[in-house]
Amino acid sequence: CFFFFSSRRRHTRCSGVSWARRCVQETGIIMAAPSTKSGFVKRVLSGSSIILFGPVGPDGLPKEKTLYLCNVSAPRFTESIEEPLGYKAREFLRSRVAGKTIEFTTEYKQTTREFGRIFVGKDDLGTLLLEEGLGKVFVDVETRYKCSNFETYQNAESQAKKDKKGIWAGEATQSEVRSAITSQSPTYNPEAIVEALKKEDLDGIVEAYVSGVYQVYLPTHNTIINVALPFIQTPILNQKHGQLLRVFSERATLSRDVKLHFVSFNQQSGQFVCEIKVGGTSMVNELLTNGWAKVSQTVLTESGPEKFKELKAAQEVAQNKGLRIWSEYKVNKSTKKITTGIFEARVVEVHSGDSATVQAISGGEPQRVFFANVRAPAMGNPKKGEVDKPLAFEAKEYARKLLIGRKVRVEIEYSREIPSKQENEVSMTLVFATLWVEDKNVSEQIVLNGFAKVNVPRVDEEFTKYLQQLTEAEEVAKKQKKGVHQPGDIPVHRVNDISSQKNPQKIKQFTEFLKDEKKLSGVIDVVLSGQRFKVRLTTQNCYIIVNIHGIRCLPNDKNIPGYEKFSNEALKFSKEQFLQRDCEIEVEHCDNRGIIHANVFIQKKNAAALLLEAGLAHVHTVGKATVKHIDIYRTVEGAARADKKGIWSGKVQLDFTAPGKKSAGYKTLSQNQRALVSEIADATSFYIQDPTSKQLGEIEELLSEFDEDKFGRLEPPIKVGTPCVTQFSGDGQYYSCLLYTSDAADDLLCVDLGGRRIIKKK
């Protein structure tokens, strides 16, 4: 868009300084030797005048020049005055030079006007205009200047007269006036134009550009309309930035043939919101790619995900190059697109209507994923005093019934890093995915049923490739007024949490009420340990703590080798098999701590039997309490023992009788045996050792060489029944013991010799 000067002369009447001096002497008008120059046609004003962009000035803006044809006058065509054939003459010139770089000469200047000749290739446009009868030859009365092509102009005009072309055709041409309708005209009908645009894209001509609004002439409706571009915002950083944006827009659109693609009509401003395409290229994309505009957040609602993706890609071009409004832009690294992350998994827990934890079928740690671009009502946090949002419970329930325990295909799409609020905290990374169940998009199903809304991504964020399906599903839910789209206030589902009662007596009373039902339906909401659950009763709408009756898993005790391992395995097993599953329970009794003991069934399978079968629990009875299914439990436990499963594998020392307590039964031995009395407890009981036992000798040898520095001390809290090694002060020797009581001091029962000793906590 610069003027390029050359030493070539075209059709000059004389040369150099003498030519200019003679012009001044004869006419008093400043004239320059007509050297050929180049310029970009910004706008065609009429059949005989154009505006050119010139070289860039010190302010960074291109200079502008209005050039009038020398010795050729076309019918007038302005906003206020339009002569017959004025529009046709303008179109003749516009179709040949608009948006092009052309060659021209400046023949003479008169006050603020410049007159010259315009060339396209070897053709003089003045000659072509006259040949079509769309102009007249004239000589300025003041300058009396005639260009070197004046005689050719006269011949072209004479031939047009002879052929009765254009303005020489007589009265027939008097009606050839455009008289375009504007918004001020009484016949202005925007509704008709809207209907036409909805059917197809319309051709137009950009007549002007003012402050981001394009004035476009529609030949099919003979109407000039105001058009605003959709999907973008054009921030004006400063005055110069605004001027450069104007230059860019004018250069790209003025006097150009365009296509209008309808988006909407703004009743308040009367503007048509349309995409303007010049030569198939969208001005919206051009402004984004060159850093003059940014994508509006309303694109998704206005035109959908596919258009959003297209515009986002265009904007990223400018962002990556740091162009214009993005000169100080820093790439958002908090969200990262993940292109390779598809695997088969099983859902082990549902946290809300928009998140779940999955376990890959191939193994590895469970992973929590959030459903990409889906936002369900938030679950409350009782610890912080937060309550559920309306429909949060229902959304989670829908997702639970759809997903829990099922095999799914997980398609990881992107991740987002949440920075830590404190310096010492590690930032958290959230993984967003789309889950598929039997080729059904889980997110789409949740949105379709009104349990979640589509979370519209910001322009600098990644998003799911299935955004189109989600938005379409949301529109269906809106029309049907489902879930979160229903009018009015939505009540919050509340569940009475009896498990949090601190009065065991009240829980016992409630348990008696529950016993009236043979079986209670519910959901295992939380797995507290391998055998203990927090259950939500469906009909009673309350939470209770349930302990599986008749069995016990090993406690999570780090001080007993193997216990912690099998306790965690039992916890993992119960989470995988029971968590968030529908269940039925048979209430047996409530203990003094307010824990309800019951038989639990998952899909009609006895949960206790499943744990026993896996070797992760043992049969356990308390006092005179009866166990309804005790025979089944002993049979299943016996099979696990025989197969050496879990706790019966021999990797852990088992002793289910607490110190100081007699076993449930006695066994009569009809045999004589030599024994060493190691400790007399009282007048009726004493402890013996088998002096012939090899194991006793091995234990004594190990204890004689015991080095406490090589072994860790017991970790509090130390539970009753914990096996340990301690040193007695009487002889300074180490003995194996069991913790008998746990008070201010530790009361130990010596396993090797019998008897009890009080030792210090250390």
PDB file of C-alpha atoms in Angstrom, residues 498-661:
ATOM      1  CA  ILE A 498     -28.454 -40.631  62.523  1.00  0.00           C
ATOM      2  CA  SER A 499     -24.876 -41.910  62.282  1.00  0.00           C
ATOM      3  CA  SER A 500     -23.678 -38.592  63.716  1.00  0.00           C
ATOM      4  CA  GLN A 501     -25.803 -38.996  66.866  1.00  0.00           C
ATOM      5  CA  LYS A 502     -23.637 -38.836  69.992  1.00  0.00           C
ATOM      6  CA  ASN A 503     -26.308 -40.489  72.126  1.00  0.00           C
ATOM      7  CA  PRO A 504     -26.065 -44.301  71.641  1.00  0.00           C
ATOM      8  CA  GLN A 505     -29.313 -44.773  73.563  1.00  0.00           C
ATOM      9  CA  LYS A 506     -31.292 -42.912  70.915  1.00  0.00           C
ATOM     10  CA  ILE A 507     -29.693 -45.004  68.200  1.00  0.00           C
ATOM     11  CA  LYS A 508     -30.681 -48.149  70.112  1.00  0.00           C
ATOM     12  CA  GLN A 509     -34.263 -46.950  70.239  1.00  0.00           C
ATOM     13  CA  PHE A 510     -34.194 -46.288  66.509  1.00  0.00           C
ATOM     14  CA  THR A 511     -32.713 -49.759  65.941  1.00  0.00           C
ATOM     15  CA  GLU A 512     -35.713 -51.356  67.658  1.00  0.00           C
ATOM     16  CA  PHE A 513     -37.902 -49.463  65.199  1.00  0.00           C
ATOM     17  CA  LEU A 514     -35.837 -50.775  62.276  1.00  0.00           C
ATOM     18  CA  LYS A 515     -36.186 -54.367  63.480  1.00  0.00           C
ATOM     19  CA  ASP A 516     -39.865 -54.260  62.550  1.00  0.00           C
ATOM     20  CA  GLU A 517     -38.784 -54.490  58.914  1.00  0.00           C
ATOM     21  CA  LYS A 518     -37.480 -57.859  57.728  1.00  0.00           C
ATOM     22  CA  LYS A 519     -35.155 -56.257  55.199  1.00  0.00           C
ATOM     23  CA  LEU A 520     -34.278 -52.611  54.711  1.00  0.00           C
ATOM     24  CA  SER A 521     -33.308 -51.204  51.324  1.00  0.00           C
ATOM     25  CA  GLY A 522     -30.484 -48.732  51.081  1.00  0.00           C
ATOM     26  CA  VAL A 523     -27.189 -47.680  49.556  1.00  0.00           C
ATOM     27  CA  ILE A 524     -23.723 -48.186  51.010  1.00  0.00           C
ATOM     28  CA  ASP A 525     -22.672 -44.553  50.937  1.00  0.00           C
ATOM     29  CA  VAL A 526     -19.253 -44.849  52.615  1.00  0.00           C
ATOM     30  CA  VAL A 527     -16.974 -47.819  53.324  1.00  0.00           C
ATOM     31  CA  LEU A 528     -15.315 -47.084  56.667  1.00  0.00           C
ATOM     32  CA  SER A 529     -13.451 -50.396  56.930  1.00  0.00           C
ATOM     33  CA  GLY A 530     -13.669 -53.861  55.465  1.00  0.00           C
ATOM     34  CA  GLN A 531     -16.714 -54.660  57.604  1.00  0.00           C
ATOM     35  CA  ARG A 532     -18.152 -51.292  58.619  1.00  0.00           C
ATOM     36  CA  PHE A 533     -20.234 -49.025  56.355  1.00  0.00           C
ATOM     37  CA  LYS A 534     -22.240 -45.844  56.385  1.00  0.00           C
ATOM     38  CA  VAL A 535     -25.588 -46.804  54.847  1.00  0.00           C
ATOM     39  CA  ARG A 536     -28.327 -44.531  53.513  1.00  0.00           C
ATOM     40  CA  LEU A 537     -31.700 -46.137  54.075  1.00  0.00           C
ATOM     41  CA  THR A 538     -33.983 -45.346  51.153  1.00  0.00           C
ATOM     42  CA  THR A 539     -37.426 -45.450  52.768  1.00  0.00           C
ATOM     43  CA  GLN A 540     -36.344 -44.020  56.129  1.00  0.00           C
ATOM     44  CA  ASN A 541     -34.200 -41.352  54.363  1.00  0.00           C
ATOM     45  CA  CYS A 542     -31.439 -41.504  56.943  1.00  0.00           C
ATOM     46  CA  TYR A 543     -27.805 -42.504  57.422  1.00  0.00           C
ATOM     47  CA  ILE A 544     -26.778 -45.243  59.876  1.00  0.00           C
ATOM     48  CA  ILE A 545     -23.483 -46.974  60.710  1.00  0.00           C
ATOM     49  CA  VAL A 546     -23.660 -50.705  60.008  1.00  0.00           C
ATOM     50  CA  ASN A 547     -21.181 -53.364  61.110  1.00  0.00           C
ATOM     51  CA  ILE A 548     -21.429 -56.724  59.336  1.00  0.00           C
ATOM     52  CA  HIS A 549     -22.669 -59.205  61.915  1.00  0.00           C
ATOM     53  CA  GLY A 550     -20.823 -62.458  62.617  1.00  0.00           C
ATOM     54  CA  ILE A 551     -17.417 -61.671  61.097  1.00  0.00           C
ATOM     55  CA  ARG A 552     -14.419 -59.485  61.718  1.00  0.00           C
ATOM     56  CA  CYS A 553     -11.655 -58.184  59.478  1.00  0.00           C
ATOM     57  CA  LEU A 554      -8.186 -57.652  60.901  1.00  0.00           C
ATOM     58  CA  PRO A 555      -7.740 -54.218  62.520  1.00  0.00           C
ATOM     59  CA  ASN A 556      -5.513 -51.652  60.846  1.00  0.00           C
ATOM     60  CA  ASP A 557      -2.699 -52.042  63.373  1.00  0.00           C
ATOM     61  CA  LYS A 558       0.823 -51.151  62.299  1.00  0.00           C
ATOM     62  CA  ASN A 559       2.223 -52.790  65.426  1.00  0.00           C
ATOM     63  CA  ILE A 560       1.108 -56.277  64.403  1.00  0.00           C
ATOM     64  CA  PRO A 561       2.935 -57.628  61.344  1.00  0.00           C
ATOM     65  CA  GLY A 562       0.527 -58.338  58.499  1.00  0.00           C
ATOM     66  CA  TYR A 563      -2.537 -56.790  60.128  1.00  0.00           C
ATOM     67  CA  GLU A 564      -2.226 -53.441  58.359  1.00  0.00           C
ATOM     68  CA  LYS A 565      -1.728 -55.178  55.001  1.00  0.00           C
ATOM     69  CA  PHE A 566      -4.801 -57.404  55.244  1.00  0.00           C
ATOM     70  CA  SER A 567      -6.872 -54.630  56.804  1.00  0.00           C
ATOM     71  CA  ASN A 568      -6.160 -52.447  53.767  1.00  0.00           C
ATOM     72  CA  GLU A 569      -6.890 -55.338  51.428  1.00  0.00           C
ATOM     73  CA  ALA A 570     -10.262 -55.867  53.109  1.00  0.00           C
ATOM     74  CA  LEU A 571     -10.990 -52.139  52.821  1.00  0.00           C
ATOM     75  CA  LYS A 572     -10.067 -52.172  49.139  1.00  0.00           C
ATOM     76  CA  PHE A 573     -12.184 -55.277  48.528  1.00  0.00           C
ATOM     77  CA  SER A 574     -15.237 -53.743  50.199  1.00  0.00           C
ATOM     78  CA  LYS A 575     -14.844 -50.499  48.273  1.00  0.00           C
ATOM     79  CA  GLU A 576     -14.597 -52.348  44.982  1.00  0.00           C
ATOM     80  CA  GLN A 577     -17.479 -54.723  45.711  1.00  0.00           C
ATOM     81  CA  PHE A 578     -19.842 -52.779  47.972  1.00  0.00           C
ATOM     82  CA  LEU A 579     -19.276 -49.006  47.766  1.00  0.00           C
ATOM     83  CA  GLN A 580     -22.336 -47.101  46.501  1.00  0.00           C
ATOM     84  CA  ARG A 581     -24.117 -50.343  45.627  1.00  0.00           C
ATOM     85  CA  ASP A 582     -27.790 -50.861  46.375  1.00  0.00           C
ATOM     86  CA  CYS A 583     -28.083 -53.140  49.387  1.00  0.00           C
ATOM     87  CA  GLU A 584     -30.490 -54.884  51.726  1.00  0.00           C
ATOM     88  CA  ILE A 585     -29.828 -55.258  55.437  1.00  0.00           C
ATOM     89  CA  GLU A 586     -31.239 -57.424  58.230  1.00  0.00           C
ATOM     90  CA  VAL A 587     -30.811 -55.636  61.555  1.00  0.00           C
ATOM     91  CA  GLU A 588     -29.609 -57.877  64.429  1.00  0.00           C
ATOM     92  CA  HIS A 589     -28.826 -55.542  67.320  1.00  0.00           C
ATOM     93  CA  CYS A 590     -27.186 -52.255  68.325  1.00  0.00           C
ATOM     94  CA  ASP A 591     -24.115 -52.242  70.589  1.00  0.00           C
ATOM     95  CA  ASN A 592     -23.313 -49.818  73.382  1.00  0.00           C
ATOM     96  CA  ARG A 593     -21.433 -47.519  71.016  1.00  0.00           C
ATOM     97  CA  GLY A 594     -24.463 -47.001  68.784  1.00  0.00           C
ATOM     98  CA  ILE A 595     -23.138 -49.275  66.023  1.00  0.00           C
ATOM     99  CA  ILE A 596     -25.872 -51.296  64.324  1.00  0.00           C
ATOM    100  CA  HIS A 597     -24.904 -54.911  63.623  1.00  0.00           C
ATOM    101  CA  ALA A 598     -26.687 -56.381  60.629  1.00  0.00           C
ATOM    102  CA  ASN A 599     -26.519 -58.886  57.811  1.00  0.00           C
ATOM    103  CA  VAL A 600     -25.744 -57.070  54.555  1.00  0.00           C
ATOM    104  CA  PHE A 601     -26.681 -58.275  51.082  1.00  0.00           C
ATOM    105  CA  ILE A 602     -25.412 -56.834  47.783  1.00  0.00           C
ATOM    106  CA  GLN A 603     -27.408 -58.023  44.767  1.00  0.00           C
ATOM    107  CA  LYS A 604     -28.711 -60.802  47.020  1.00  0.00           C
ATOM    108  CA  LYS A 605     -25.149 -61.899  47.850  1.00  0.00           C
ATOM    109  CA  ASN A 606     -24.129 -62.031  51.495  1.00  0.00           C
ATOM    110  CA  ALA A 607     -21.352 -59.468  52.032  1.00  0.00           C
ATOM    111  CA  ALA A 608     -19.959 -61.392  55.026  1.00  0.00           C
ATOM    112  CA  ALA A 609     -19.670 -64.585  52.993  1.00  0.00           C
ATOM    113  CA  LEU A 610     -17.855 -62.708  50.220  1.00  0.00           C
ATOM    114  CA  LEU A 611     -15.258 -61.373  52.662  1.00  0.00           C
ATOM    115  CA  LEU A 612     -14.806 -64.790  54.261  1.00  0.00           C
ATOM    116  CA  GLU A 613     -14.476 -66.437  50.858  1.00  0.00           C
ATOM    117  CA  ALA A 614     -11.679 -64.014  49.910  1.00  0.00           C
ATOM    118  CA  GLY A 615      -9.838 -64.821  53.149  1.00  0.00           C
ATOM    119  CA  LEU A 616     -10.146 -61.225  54.376  1.00  0.00           C
ATOM    120  CA  ALA A 617     -12.250 -61.895  57.480  1.00  0.00           C
ATOM    121  CA  HIS A 618     -12.821 -64.541  60.132  1.00  0.00           C
ATOM    122  CA  VAL A 619     -15.944 -65.704  61.945  1.00  0.00           C
ATOM    123  CA  HIS A 620     -16.501 -63.684  65.089  1.00  0.00           C
ATOM    124  CA  THR A 621     -19.150 -64.050  67.799  1.00  0.00           C
ATOM    125  CA  VAL A 622     -19.675 -61.932  70.904  1.00  0.00           C
ATOM    126  CA  GLY A 623     -21.083 -63.385  74.106  1.00  0.00           C
ATOM    127  CA  LYS A 624     -24.506 -64.977  73.738  1.00  0.00           C
ATOM    128  CA  ALA A 625     -25.333 -63.124  70.508  1.00  0.00           C
ATOM    129  CA  THR A 626     -26.572 -65.480  67.834  1.00  0.00           C
ATOM    130  CA  VAL A 627     -25.393 -65.341  64.249  1.00  0.00           C
ATOM    131  CA  LYS A 628     -28.170 -66.165  61.816  1.00  0.00           C
ATOM    132  CA  HIS A 629     -25.884 -67.454  59.058  1.00  0.00           C
ATOM    133  CA  ILE A 630     -23.134 -68.925  61.266  1.00  0.00           C
ATOM    134  CA  ASP A 631     -23.141 -72.332  59.555  1.00  0.00           C
ATOM    135  CA  ILE A 632     -22.637 -70.784  56.138  1.00  0.00           C
ATOM    136  CA  TYR A 633     -19.888 -68.556  57.513  1.00  0.00           C
ATOM    137  CA  ARG A 634     -17.967 -71.438  59.119  1.00  0.00           C
ATOM    138  CA  THR A 635     -18.186 -73.475  55.910  1.00  0.00           C
ATOM    139  CA  VAL A 636     -16.908 -70.592  53.777  1.00  0.00           C
ATOM    140  CA  GLU A 637     -14.168 -69.768  56.307  1.00  0.00           C
ATOM    141  CA  GLY A 638     -13.079 -73.410  56.332  1.00  0.00           C
ATOM    142  CA  ALA A 639     -12.707 -73.402  52.564  1.00  0.00           C
ATOM    143  CA  ALA A 640     -10.595 -70.220  52.710  1.00  0.00           C
ATOM    144  CA  ARG A 641      -8.405 -71.790  55.408  1.00  0.00           C
ATOM    145  CA  ALA A 642      -7.912 -74.894  53.294  1.00  0.00           C
ATOM    146  CA  ASP A 643      -6.954 -72.806  50.264  1.00  0.00           C
ATOM    147  CA  LYS A 644      -4.690 -70.622  52.443  1.00  0.00           C
ATOM    148  CA  LYS A 645      -6.315 -67.449  51.180  1.00  0.00           C
ATOM    149  CA  GLY A 646      -5.627 -63.995  52.629  1.00  0.00           C
ATOM    150  CA  ILE A 647      -5.190 -64.044  56.378  1.00  0.00           C
ATOM    151  CA  TRP A 648      -4.907 -67.844  56.310  1.00  0.00           C
ATOM    152  CA  SER A 649      -1.826 -67.777  54.068  1.00  0.00           C
ATOM    153  CA  GLY A 650       0.494 -68.171  57.065  1.00  0.00           C
ATOM    154  CA  LYS A 651       2.007 -64.713  56.562  1.00  0.00           C
ATOM    155  CA  VAL A 652       0.409 -63.308  59.695  1.00  0.00           C
ATOM    156  CA  GLN A 653       0.196 -64.605  63.290  1.00  0.00           C
ATOM    157  CA  LEU A 654      -3.474 -64.889  64.252  1.00  0.00           C
ATOM    158  CA  ASP A 655      -4.804 -64.903  67.799  1.00  0.00           C
ATOM    159  CA  PHE A 656      -8.437 -63.848  68.059  1.00  0.00           C
ATOM    160  CA  THR A 657      -8.658 -64.312  71.863  1.00  0.00           C
ATOM    161  CA  ALA A 658      -7.831 -61.162  73.785  1.00  0.00           C
ATOM    162  CA  PRO A 659      -5.496 -61.423  76.841  1.00  0.00           C
ATOM    163  CA  GLY A 660      -7.284 -62.249  80.076  1.00  0.00           C
ATOM    164  CA  LYS A 661     -10.350 -63.646  78.291  1.00  0.00           C
TER     165      LYS A 661
END
